[in-house]
Amino acid sequence: MSQIAIPADISELIEAAAKAAGSQMKLAALLDTTAPTLIQMKQGKRPANWRVRGKLRAVLGEDPAQAFMAAMAEDLSTSENADEKKAAESFNQLLAALPDGWRKRRDSNPR
């Protein structure tokens, strides 16, 4: 898996990504959302779906494919649906099989 330390807590994830982006306003623009929405996510008043968490992880330098796959696996693993839990297990197996630095980002500019 990636050697990038990605915070598990959404509040810490947003804080780290905001620091990497330069500000919470810049991060909101990168995520195509607003600063108030990010604040609500940090406070737990608004959910941060796998797409948002994947984008946050990518801003922190994780390969986008791995970032989104990890975020989807997180969501699927909390499901009560057996097929979704099975999909989460498969995603986690794929992620575990990836070598370190398998597709590091070539630039440090968040997208």
Tab-separated table of N, CA and C in Angstrom:
chain	number	residue	atom	x	y	z
A	1	MET	N	0.841	-1.185	0.000
A	1	MET	CA	0.000	0.000	0.000
A	1	MET	C	0.885	1.247	0.000
A	2	SER	N	0.255	2.367	-0.130
A	2	SER	CA	0.960	3.632	-0.190
A	2	SER	C	1.685	3.919	1.120
A	3	GLN	N	2.803	4.607	1.036
A	3	GLN	CA	3.537	4.997	2.220
A	3	GLN	C	3.032	6.329	2.759
A	4	ILE	N	2.074	6.920	2.102
A	4	ILE	CA	1.501	8.187	2.534
A	4	ILE	C	0.597	7.914	3.727
A	5	ALA	N	0.800	8.643	4.817
A	5	ALA	CA	-0.045	8.472	6.002
A	5	ALA	C	-1.316	9.289	5.814
A	6	ILE	N	-2.426	8.602	5.629
A	6	ILE	CA	-3.711	9.266	5.421
A	6	ILE	C	-4.515	9.169	6.715
A	7	PRO	N	-4.912	10.304	7.299
A	7	PRO	CA	-5.708	10.252	8.526
A	7	PRO	C	-7.033	9.527	8.300
A	8	ALA	N	-7.450	8.744	9.269
A	8	ALA	CA	-8.704	7.999	9.159
A	8	ALA	C	-9.897	8.872	9.534
A	9	ASP	N	-9.720	9.787	10.456
A	9	ASP	CA	-10.789	10.661	10.917
A	9	ASP	C	-11.047	11.749	9.880
A	10	ILE	N	-12.306	11.977	9.541
A	10	ILE	CA	-12.647	12.942	8.487
A	10	ILE	C	-12.192	14.355	8.845
A	11	SER	N	-12.298	14.719	10.110
A	11	SER	CA	-11.866	16.048	10.530
A	11	SER	C	-10.366	16.229	10.296
A	12	GLU	N	-9.579	15.234	10.678
A	12	GLU	CA	-8.132	15.288	10.467
A	12	GLU	C	-7.800	15.245	8.977
A	13	LEU	N	-8.563	14.472	8.223
A	13	LEU	CA	-8.350	14.361	6.784
A	13	LEU	C	-8.576	15.716	6.113
A	14	ILE	N	-9.637	16.390	6.487
A	14	ILE	CA	-9.931	17.717	5.917
A	14	ILE	C	-8.856	18.712	6.322
A	15	GLU	N	-8.444	18.682	7.593
A	15	GLU	CA	-7.393	19.600	8.063
A	15	GLU	C	-6.095	19.392	7.280
A	16	ALA	N	-5.682	18.143	7.126
A	16	ALA	CA	-4.441	17.845	6.410
A	16	ALA	C	-4.534	18.258	4.945
A	17	ALA	N	-5.684	17.986	4.323
A	17	ALA	CA	-5.863	18.345	2.913
A	17	ALA	C	-5.915	19.860	2.737
A	18	ALA	N	-6.531	20.565	3.678
A	18	ALA	CA	-6.586	22.031	3.613
A	18	ALA	C	-5.177	22.607	3.714
A	19	LYS	N	-4.377	22.031	4.594
A	19	LYS	CA	-2.986	22.479	4.737
A	19	LYS	C	-2.224	22.231	3.430
A	20	ALA	N	-2.419	21.051	2.838
A	20	ALA	CA	-1.747	20.723	1.579
A	20	ALA	C	-2.205	21.627	0.437
A	21	ALA	N	-3.487	21.985	0.438
A	21	ALA	CA	-4.045	22.827	-0.626
A	21	ALA	C	-3.696	24.303	-0.438
A	22	GLY	N	-3.359	24.695	0.787
A	22	GLY	CA	-3.033	26.093	1.052
A	22	GLY	C	-4.042	26.798	1.922
A	23	SER	N	-5.275	26.340	1.902
A	23	SER	CA	-6.320	26.900	2.761
A	23	SER	C	-7.586	26.060	2.594
A	24	GLN	N	-8.503	26.253	3.517
A	24	GLN	CA	-9.772	25.541	3.414
A	24	GLN	C	-10.576	26.032	2.211
A	25	MET	N	-10.462	27.297	1.885
A	25	MET	CA	-11.152	27.842	0.711
A	25	MET	C	-10.604	27.221	-0.576
A	26	LYS	N	-9.285	27.088	-0.670
A	26	LYS	CA	-8.676	26.475	-1.851
A	26	LYS	C	-9.058	25.002	-1.942
A	27	LEU	N	-9.099	24.327	-0.790
A	27	LEU	CA	-9.506	22.926	-0.776
A	27	LEU	C	-10.946	22.793	-1.246
A	28	ALA	N	-11.821	23.645	-0.772
A	28	ALA	CA	-13.228	23.597	-1.186
A	28	ALA	C	-13.339	23.745	-2.700
A	29	ALA	N	-12.558	24.653	-3.273
A	29	ALA	CA	-12.582	24.841	-4.728
A	29	ALA	C	-12.098	23.575	-5.441
A	30	LEU	N	-11.051	22.932	-4.915
A	30	LEU	CA	-10.552	21.697	-5.522
A	30	LEU	C	-11.595	20.586	-5.482
A	31	LEU	N	-12.414	20.606	-4.444
A	31	LEU	CA	-13.428	19.573	-4.267
A	31	LEU	C	-14.765	19.936	-4.912
A	32	ASP	N	-14.820	21.088	-5.552
A	32	ASP	CA	-16.073	21.582	-6.144
A	32	ASP	C	-17.179	21.678	-5.105
A	33	THR	N	-16.826	22.237	-3.951
A	33	THR	CA	-17.809	22.432	-2.885
A	33	THR	C	-17.531	23.776	-2.233
A	34	THR	N	-18.112	24.014	-1.082
A	34	THR	CA	-17.930	25.286	-0.387
A	34	THR	C	-17.245	25.062	0.954
A	35	ALA	N	-16.636	26.111	1.475
A	35	ALA	CA	-15.997	26.030	2.792
A	35	ALA	C	-17.020	25.675	3.883
A	36	PRO	N	-18.238	26.260	3.862
A	36	PRO	CA	-19.217	25.865	4.878
A	36	PRO	C	-19.564	24.368	4.830
A	37	THR	N	-19.583	23.795	3.641
A	37	THR	CA	-19.852	22.363	3.521
A	37	THR	C	-18.724	21.570	4.174
A	38	LEU	N	-17.484	21.980	3.940
A	38	LEU	CA	-16.340	21.312	4.565
A	38	LEU	C	-16.408	21.417	6.087
A	39	ILE	N	-16.794	22.582	6.572
A	39	ILE	CA	-16.922	22.779	8.023
A	39	ILE	C	-17.975	21.829	8.590
A	40	GLN	N	-19.103	21.704	7.905
A	40	GLN	CA	-20.145	20.777	8.353
A	40	GLN	C	-19.641	19.333	8.353
A	41	MET	N	-18.847	18.960	7.365
A	41	MET	CA	-18.267	17.612	7.326
A	41	MET	C	-17.317	17.406	8.498
A	42	LYS	N	-16.476	18.413	8.766
A	42	LYS	CA	-15.533	18.326	9.883
A	42	LYS	C	-16.269	18.168	11.211
A	43	GLN	N	-17.409	18.808	11.337
A	43	GLN	CA	-18.186	18.757	12.575
A	43	GLN	C	-19.076	17.521	12.665
A	44	GLY	N	-19.106	16.723	11.610
A	44	GLY	CA	-19.946	15.532	11.603
A	44	GLY	C	-21.411	15.814	11.329
A	45	LYS	N	-21.719	17.022	10.900
A	45	LYS	CA	-23.100	17.405	10.599
A	45	LYS	C	-23.507	17.038	9.180
A	46	ARG	N	-22.520	16.711	8.368
A	46	ARG	CA	-22.764	16.354	6.965
A	46	ARG	C	-21.827	15.197	6.623
A	47	PRO	N	-22.359	14.156	5.968
A	47	PRO	CA	-21.493	13.024	5.644
A	47	PRO	C	-20.508	13.368	4.524
A	48	ALA	N	-19.367	12.715	4.580
A	48	ALA	CA	-18.363	12.840	3.518
A	48	ALA	C	-18.349	11.503	2.788
A	49	ASN	N	-18.958	11.474	1.610
A	49	ASN	CA	-19.059	10.208	0.879
A	49	ASN	C	-17.702	9.785	0.318
A	50	TRP	N	-17.680	8.628	-0.316
A	50	TRP	CA	-16.419	8.077	-0.820
A	50	TRP	C	-15.767	8.981	-1.856
A	51	ARG	N	-16.569	9.698	-2.612
A	51	ARG	CA	-15.989	10.595	-3.622
A	51	ARG	C	-15.218	11.733	-2.957
A	52	VAL	N	-15.818	12.327	-1.931
A	52	VAL	CA	-15.162	13.419	-1.217
A	52	VAL	C	-13.903	12.907	-0.528
A	53	ARG	N	-14.017	11.775	0.163
A	53	ARG	CA	-12.855	11.227	0.868
A	53	ARG	C	-11.761	10.821	-0.118
A	54	GLY	N	-12.143	10.303	-1.268
A	54	GLY	CA	-11.156	9.959	-2.290
A	54	GLY	C	-10.434	11.198	-2.793
A	55	LYS	N	-11.183	12.276	-3.027
A	55	LYS	CA	-10.557	13.525	-3.480
A	55	LYS	C	-9.621	14.079	-2.416
A	56	LEU	N	-10.045	14.002	-1.156
A	56	LEU	CA	-9.198	14.494	-0.067
A	56	LEU	C	-7.887	13.716	-0.017
A	57	ARG	N	-7.979	12.414	-0.150
A	57	ARG	CA	-6.783	11.568	-0.126
A	57	ARG	C	-5.879	11.879	-1.320
A	58	ALA	N	-6.473	12.142	-2.472
A	58	ALA	CA	-5.686	12.484	-3.659
A	58	ALA	C	-4.978	13.827	-3.468
A	59	VAL	N	-5.647	14.779	-2.828
A	59	VAL	CA	-5.023	16.071	-2.537
A	59	VAL	C	-3.788	15.864	-1.664
A	60	LEU	N	-3.851	14.864	-0.790
A	60	LEU	CA	-2.716	14.577	0.091
A	60	LEU	C	-1.614	13.788	-0.608
A	61	GLY	N	-1.806	13.506	-1.899
A	61	GLY	CA	-0.747	12.883	-2.678
A	61	GLY	C	-0.923	11.409	-2.968
A	62	GLU	N	-1.996	10.814	-2.476
A	62	GLU	CA	-2.223	9.408	-2.782
A	62	GLU	C	-2.675	9.288	-4.229
A	63	ASP	N	-2.268	8.213	-4.880
A	63	ASP	CA	-2.695	7.985	-6.244
A	63	ASP	C	-4.223	7.999	-6.280
A	64	PRO	N	-4.839	8.742	-7.213
A	64	PRO	CA	-6.298	8.829	-7.248
A	64	PRO	C	-7.006	7.482	-7.338
A	65	ALA	N	-6.499	6.568	-8.133
A	65	ALA	CA	-7.158	5.261	-8.253
A	65	ALA	C	-7.180	4.550	-6.910
A	66	GLN	N	-6.070	4.588	-6.216
A	66	GLN	CA	-5.988	3.945	-4.906
A	66	GLN	C	-6.826	4.702	-3.886
A	67	ALA	N	-6.810	6.020	-3.941
A	67	ALA	CA	-7.566	6.838	-2.988
A	67	ALA	C	-9.065	6.558	-3.074
A	68	PHE	N	-9.582	6.528	-4.301
A	68	PHE	CA	-11.020	6.293	-4.464
A	68	PHE	C	-11.387	4.855	-4.127
A	69	MET	N	-10.528	3.911	-4.483
A	69	MET	CA	-10.810	2.509	-4.174
A	69	MET	C	-10.838	2.297	-2.656
A	70	ALA	N	-9.892	2.894	-1.944
A	70	ALA	CA	-9.850	2.766	-0.486
A	70	ALA	C	-11.090	3.395	0.156
A	71	ALA	N	-11.504	4.542	-0.352
A	71	ALA	CA	-12.684	5.208	0.195
A	71	ALA	C	-13.953	4.387	-0.067
A	72	MET	N	-14.055	3.809	-1.250
A	72	MET	CA	-15.215	2.950	-1.546
A	72	MET	C	-15.212	1.720	-0.652
A	73	ALA	N	-14.041	1.129	-0.447
A	73	ALA	CA	-13.940	-0.050	0.425
A	73	ALA	C	-14.383	0.291	1.844
A	74	GLU	N	-14.024	1.484	2.321
A	74	GLU	CA	-14.451	1.920	3.656
A	74	GLU	C	-15.973	1.950	3.755
A	75	ASP	N	-16.620	2.546	2.761
A	75	ASP	CA	-18.086	2.636	2.778
A	75	ASP	C	-18.734	1.269	2.658
A	76	LEU	N	-18.249	0.460	1.740
A	76	LEU	CA	-18.845	-0.855	1.517
A	76	LEU	C	-18.684	-1.769	2.729
A	77	SER	N	-17.593	-1.622	3.454
A	77	SER	CA	-17.342	-2.496	4.604
A	77	SER	C	-18.314	-2.237	5.751
A	78	THR	N	-18.950	-1.065	5.769
A	78	THR	CA	-19.913	-0.756	6.835
A	78	THR	C	-21.339	-1.155	6.458
A	79	SER	N	-21.519	-1.648	5.258
A	79	SER	CA	-22.843	-2.039	4.777
A	79	SER	C	-23.324	-3.318	5.452
A	80	GLU	N	-24.624	-3.478	5.519
A	80	GLU	CA	-25.234	-4.715	6.013
A	80	GLU	C	-25.449	-5.702	4.866
A	81	ASN	N	-25.290	-5.235	3.637
A	81	ASN	CA	-25.501	-6.058	2.457
A	81	ASN	C	-24.301	-6.981	2.246
A	82	ALA	N	-24.562	-8.286	2.139
A	82	ALA	CA	-23.486	-9.278	2.010
A	82	ALA	C	-22.653	-9.054	0.753
A	83	ASP	N	-23.290	-8.692	-0.360
A	83	ASP	CA	-22.547	-8.455	-1.604
A	83	ASP	C	-21.626	-7.247	-1.471
A	84	GLU	N	-22.095	-6.219	-0.797
A	84	GLU	CA	-21.266	-5.029	-0.619
A	84	GLU	C	-20.093	-5.321	0.312
A	85	LYS	N	-20.321	-6.097	1.351
A	85	LYS	CA	-19.225	-6.489	2.247
A	85	LYS	C	-18.187	-7.318	1.489
A	86	LYS	N	-18.675	-8.196	0.610
A	86	LYS	CA	-17.777	-9.025	-0.196
A	86	LYS	C	-16.955	-8.137	-1.150
A	87	ALA	N	-17.605	-7.142	-1.735
A	87	ALA	CA	-16.897	-6.208	-2.616
A	87	ALA	C	-15.826	-5.452	-1.838
A	88	ALA	N	-16.133	-5.053	-0.599
A	88	ALA	CA	-15.150	-4.353	0.236
A	88	ALA	C	-13.947	-5.239	0.492
A	89	GLU	N	-14.187	-6.516	0.775
A	89	GLU	CA	-13.084	-7.455	0.994
A	89	GLU	C	-12.210	-7.560	-0.257
A	90	SER	N	-12.856	-7.625	-1.419
A	90	SER	CA	-12.104	-7.709	-2.675
A	90	SER	C	-11.276	-6.448	-2.915
A	91	PHE	N	-11.873	-5.281	-2.671
A	91	PHE	CA	-11.128	-4.027	-2.817
A	91	PHE	C	-9.915	-4.021	-1.892
A	92	ASN	N	-10.123	-4.442	-0.638
A	92	ASN	CA	-9.025	-4.440	0.326
A	92	ASN	C	-7.927	-5.415	-0.077
A	93	GLN	N	-8.293	-6.545	-0.653
A	93	GLN	CA	-7.296	-7.501	-1.134
A	93	GLN	C	-6.499	-6.903	-2.298
A	94	LEU	N	-7.195	-6.223	-3.197
A	94	LEU	CA	-6.501	-5.572	-4.314
A	94	LEU	C	-5.538	-4.496	-3.815
A	95	LEU	N	-6.010	-3.686	-2.874
A	95	LEU	CA	-5.167	-2.620	-2.336
A	95	LEU	C	-3.944	-3.197	-1.625
A	96	ALA	N	-4.133	-4.283	-0.878
A	96	ALA	CA	-3.025	-4.905	-0.156
A	96	ALA	C	-1.999	-5.507	-1.114
A	97	ALA	N	-2.452	-5.912	-2.288
A	97	ALA	CA	-1.550	-6.541	-3.261
A	97	ALA	C	-0.723	-5.530	-4.054
A	98	LEU	N	-1.094	-4.262	-3.997
A	98	LEU	CA	-0.357	-3.243	-4.749
A	98	LEU	C	0.987	-2.982	-4.089
A	99	PRO	N	2.056	-2.925	-4.862
A	99	PRO	CA	3.367	-2.623	-4.277
A	99	PRO	C	3.434	-1.167	-3.832
A	100	ASP	N	4.316	-0.893	-2.873
A	100	ASP	CA	4.506	0.486	-2.414
A	100	ASP	C	4.890	1.365	-3.591
A	101	GLY	N	4.268	2.545	-3.656
A	101	GLY	CA	4.592	3.501	-4.701
A	101	GLY	C	4.220	3.044	-6.088
A	102	TRP	N	3.210	2.184	-6.203
A	102	TRP	CA	2.867	1.578	-7.500
A	102	TRP	C	2.552	2.599	-8.557
A	103	ARG	N	1.972	3.721	-8.193
A	103	ARG	CA	1.694	4.788	-9.156
A	103	ARG	C	1.734	6.109	-8.420
A	104	LYS	N	2.906	6.500	-7.992
A	104	LYS	CA	3.006	7.779	-7.286
A	104	LYS	C	2.661	8.916	-8.242
A	105	ARG	N	2.054	9.930	-7.681
A	105	ARG	CA	1.737	11.108	-8.485
A	105	ARG	C	3.011	11.756	-8.964
A	106	ARG	N	3.000	12.222	-10.187
A	106	ARG	CA	4.196	12.823	-10.772
A	106	ARG	C	4.414	14.263	-10.357
A	107	ASP	N	3.356	14.902	-9.918
A	107	ASP	CA	3.500	16.289	-9.511
A	107	ASP	C	2.875	16.459	-8.131
A	108	SER	N	3.167	17.568	-7.530
A	108	SER	CA	2.608	17.828	-6.203
A	108	SER	C	1.392	18.736	-6.263
A	109	ASN	N	0.932	19.050	-7.460
A	109	ASN	CA	-0.228	19.919	-7.611
A	109	ASN	C	-1.507	19.124	-7.437
A	110	PRO	N	-2.295	19.408	-6.385
A	110	PRO	CA	-3.572	18.713	-6.234
A	110	PRO	C	-4.515	19.061	-7.363
A	111	ARG	N	-5.339	18.106	-7.710
A	111	ARG	CA	-6.317	18.330	-8.795
A	111	ARG	C	-7.698	18.378	-8.265
